[in-house]
Short mmCIF file of C-alpha atoms in Angstrom, two decimals:
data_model
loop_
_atom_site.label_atom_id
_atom_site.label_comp_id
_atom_site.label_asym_id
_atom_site.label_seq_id
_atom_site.Cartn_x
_atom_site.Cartn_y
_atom_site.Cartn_z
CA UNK A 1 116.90 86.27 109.01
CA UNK A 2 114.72 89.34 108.02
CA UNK A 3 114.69 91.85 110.62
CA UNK A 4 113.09 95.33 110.96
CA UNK A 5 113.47 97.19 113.78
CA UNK A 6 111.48 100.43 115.02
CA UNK A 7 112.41 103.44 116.44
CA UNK A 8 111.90 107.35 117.24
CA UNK A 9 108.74 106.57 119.11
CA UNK A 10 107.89 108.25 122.62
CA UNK A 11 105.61 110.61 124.53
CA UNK A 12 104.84 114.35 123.01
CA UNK A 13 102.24 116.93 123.28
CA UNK A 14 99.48 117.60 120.89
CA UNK A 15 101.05 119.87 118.06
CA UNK A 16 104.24 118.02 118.42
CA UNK A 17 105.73 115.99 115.71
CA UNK A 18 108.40 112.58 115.95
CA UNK A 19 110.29 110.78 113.59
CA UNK A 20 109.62 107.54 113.02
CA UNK A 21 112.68 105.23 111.15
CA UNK A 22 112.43 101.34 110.27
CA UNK A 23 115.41 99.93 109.56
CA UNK A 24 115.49 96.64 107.51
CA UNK A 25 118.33 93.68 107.28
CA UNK A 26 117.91 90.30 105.82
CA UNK A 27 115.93 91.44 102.97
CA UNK A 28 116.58 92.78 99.83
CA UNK A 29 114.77 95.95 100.93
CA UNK A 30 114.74 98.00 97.54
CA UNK A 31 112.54 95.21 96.05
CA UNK A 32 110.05 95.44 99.01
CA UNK A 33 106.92 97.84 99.39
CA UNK A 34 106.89 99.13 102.88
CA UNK A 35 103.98 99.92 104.80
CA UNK A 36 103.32 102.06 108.64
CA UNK A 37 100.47 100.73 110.39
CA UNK A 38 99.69 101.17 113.81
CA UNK A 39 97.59 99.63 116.96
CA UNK A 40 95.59 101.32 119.40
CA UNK A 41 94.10 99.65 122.82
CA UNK A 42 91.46 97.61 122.29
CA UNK A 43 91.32 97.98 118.73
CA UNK A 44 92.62 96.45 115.45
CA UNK A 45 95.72 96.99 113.69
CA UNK A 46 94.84 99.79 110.70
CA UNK A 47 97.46 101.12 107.65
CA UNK A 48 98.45 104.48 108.24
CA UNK A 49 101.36 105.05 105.20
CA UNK A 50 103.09 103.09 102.54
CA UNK A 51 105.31 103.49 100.07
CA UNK A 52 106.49 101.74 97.07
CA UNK A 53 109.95 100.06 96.55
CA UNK A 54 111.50 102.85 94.17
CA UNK A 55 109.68 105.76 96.35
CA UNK A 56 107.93 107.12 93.56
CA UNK A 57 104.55 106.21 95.05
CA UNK A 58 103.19 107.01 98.55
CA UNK A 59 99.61 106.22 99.81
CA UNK A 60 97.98 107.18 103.34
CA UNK A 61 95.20 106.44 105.40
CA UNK A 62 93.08 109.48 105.70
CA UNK A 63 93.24 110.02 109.07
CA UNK A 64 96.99 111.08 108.82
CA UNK A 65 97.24 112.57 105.26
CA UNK A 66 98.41 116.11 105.11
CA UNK A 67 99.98 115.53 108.49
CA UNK A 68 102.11 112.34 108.07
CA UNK A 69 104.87 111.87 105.20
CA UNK A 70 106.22 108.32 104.55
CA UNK A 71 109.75 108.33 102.75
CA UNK A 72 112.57 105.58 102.30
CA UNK A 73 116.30 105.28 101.38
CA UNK A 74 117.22 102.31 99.91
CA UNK A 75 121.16 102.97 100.20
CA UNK A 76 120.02 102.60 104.37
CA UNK A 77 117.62 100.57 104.20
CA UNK A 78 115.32 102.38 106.12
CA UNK A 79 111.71 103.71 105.91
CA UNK A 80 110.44 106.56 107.98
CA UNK A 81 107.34 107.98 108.90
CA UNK A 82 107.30 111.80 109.50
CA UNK A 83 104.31 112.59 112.25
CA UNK A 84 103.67 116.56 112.67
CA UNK A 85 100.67 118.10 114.06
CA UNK A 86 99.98 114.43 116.68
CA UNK A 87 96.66 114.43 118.07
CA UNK A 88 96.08 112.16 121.06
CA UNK A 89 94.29 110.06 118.40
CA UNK A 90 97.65 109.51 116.80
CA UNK A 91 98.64 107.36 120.28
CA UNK A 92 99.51 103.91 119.44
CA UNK A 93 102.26 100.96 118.82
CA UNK A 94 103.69 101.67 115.70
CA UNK A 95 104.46 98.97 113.31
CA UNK A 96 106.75 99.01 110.05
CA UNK A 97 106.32 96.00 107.55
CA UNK A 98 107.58 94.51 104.20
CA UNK A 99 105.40 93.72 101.16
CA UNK A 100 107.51 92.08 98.36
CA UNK A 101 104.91 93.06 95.63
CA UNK A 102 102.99 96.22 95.59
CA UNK A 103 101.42 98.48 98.98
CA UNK A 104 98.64 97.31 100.10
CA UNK A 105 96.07 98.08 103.12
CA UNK A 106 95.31 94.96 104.06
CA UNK A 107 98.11 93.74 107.16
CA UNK A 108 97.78 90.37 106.22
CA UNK A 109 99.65 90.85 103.00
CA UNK A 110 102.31 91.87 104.14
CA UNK A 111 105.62 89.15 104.64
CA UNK A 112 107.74 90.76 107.51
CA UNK A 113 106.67 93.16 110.69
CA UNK A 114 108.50 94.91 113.39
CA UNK A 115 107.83 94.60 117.17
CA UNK A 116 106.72 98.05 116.95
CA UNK A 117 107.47 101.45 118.33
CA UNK A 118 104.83 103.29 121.18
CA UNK A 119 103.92 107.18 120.50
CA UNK A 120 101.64 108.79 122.95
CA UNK A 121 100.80 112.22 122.30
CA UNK A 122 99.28 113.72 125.68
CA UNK A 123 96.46 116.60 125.37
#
């Protein structure tokens, strides 16, 4: 079965950066789009990054854009999520997911999520 499966998350100061990775099986994952969207308390799930299935196009939310960089290698099947400058903001659960058609915004498009990573940053 599909499976993709978070990691890199944890607790940082503001100014500090972390290294998100998603790494897929189960999927042909070069013919997926792959999206980052994350979930704060008490509020809903919102896109923060994707990324189409050859890499050649990346989109963010602009709330992270100069500060986040989504990239992907197909020969590991993995997606990652580069976070520098985090902002207490920034603190949520982390979630990768699959798209098998084009990135999109919307979370309900998407076919296959992760359980999801936590990043705090602390002030």
């Amino acid at each position: 079965q599909v499976q993709l499966v978070e990691s890199g998350g944890g607790l940082v100061q503001a100014g500090g950066s972390l290294r998100l990775s998603c790494a897929a099986s189960g999927l042909t994952f070069s013919m997926y789009a792959m999206g980052w969207f994350r979930q704060a308390p008490g509020k809903e799930r919102e896109f923060v990054a994707g990324i189409s299935w050859s890499g050649t196009s990346t989109y963010y939310a602009d709330s992270v854009k100069g500060r986040f960089t989504i990239s992907r290698d197909n020969a590991k099947n993995t997606v990652y999520l580069q976070m520098n400058s985090l902002i207490p903001e920034d603190t949520a659960v982390y979630y990768c997911a699959a798209d098998k058609g084009l990135v999109r915004r919307e979370s309900s498009r998407y076919d296959y999520w992760g359980q999801g990573t936590q990043v705090t940053v602390s002030s």
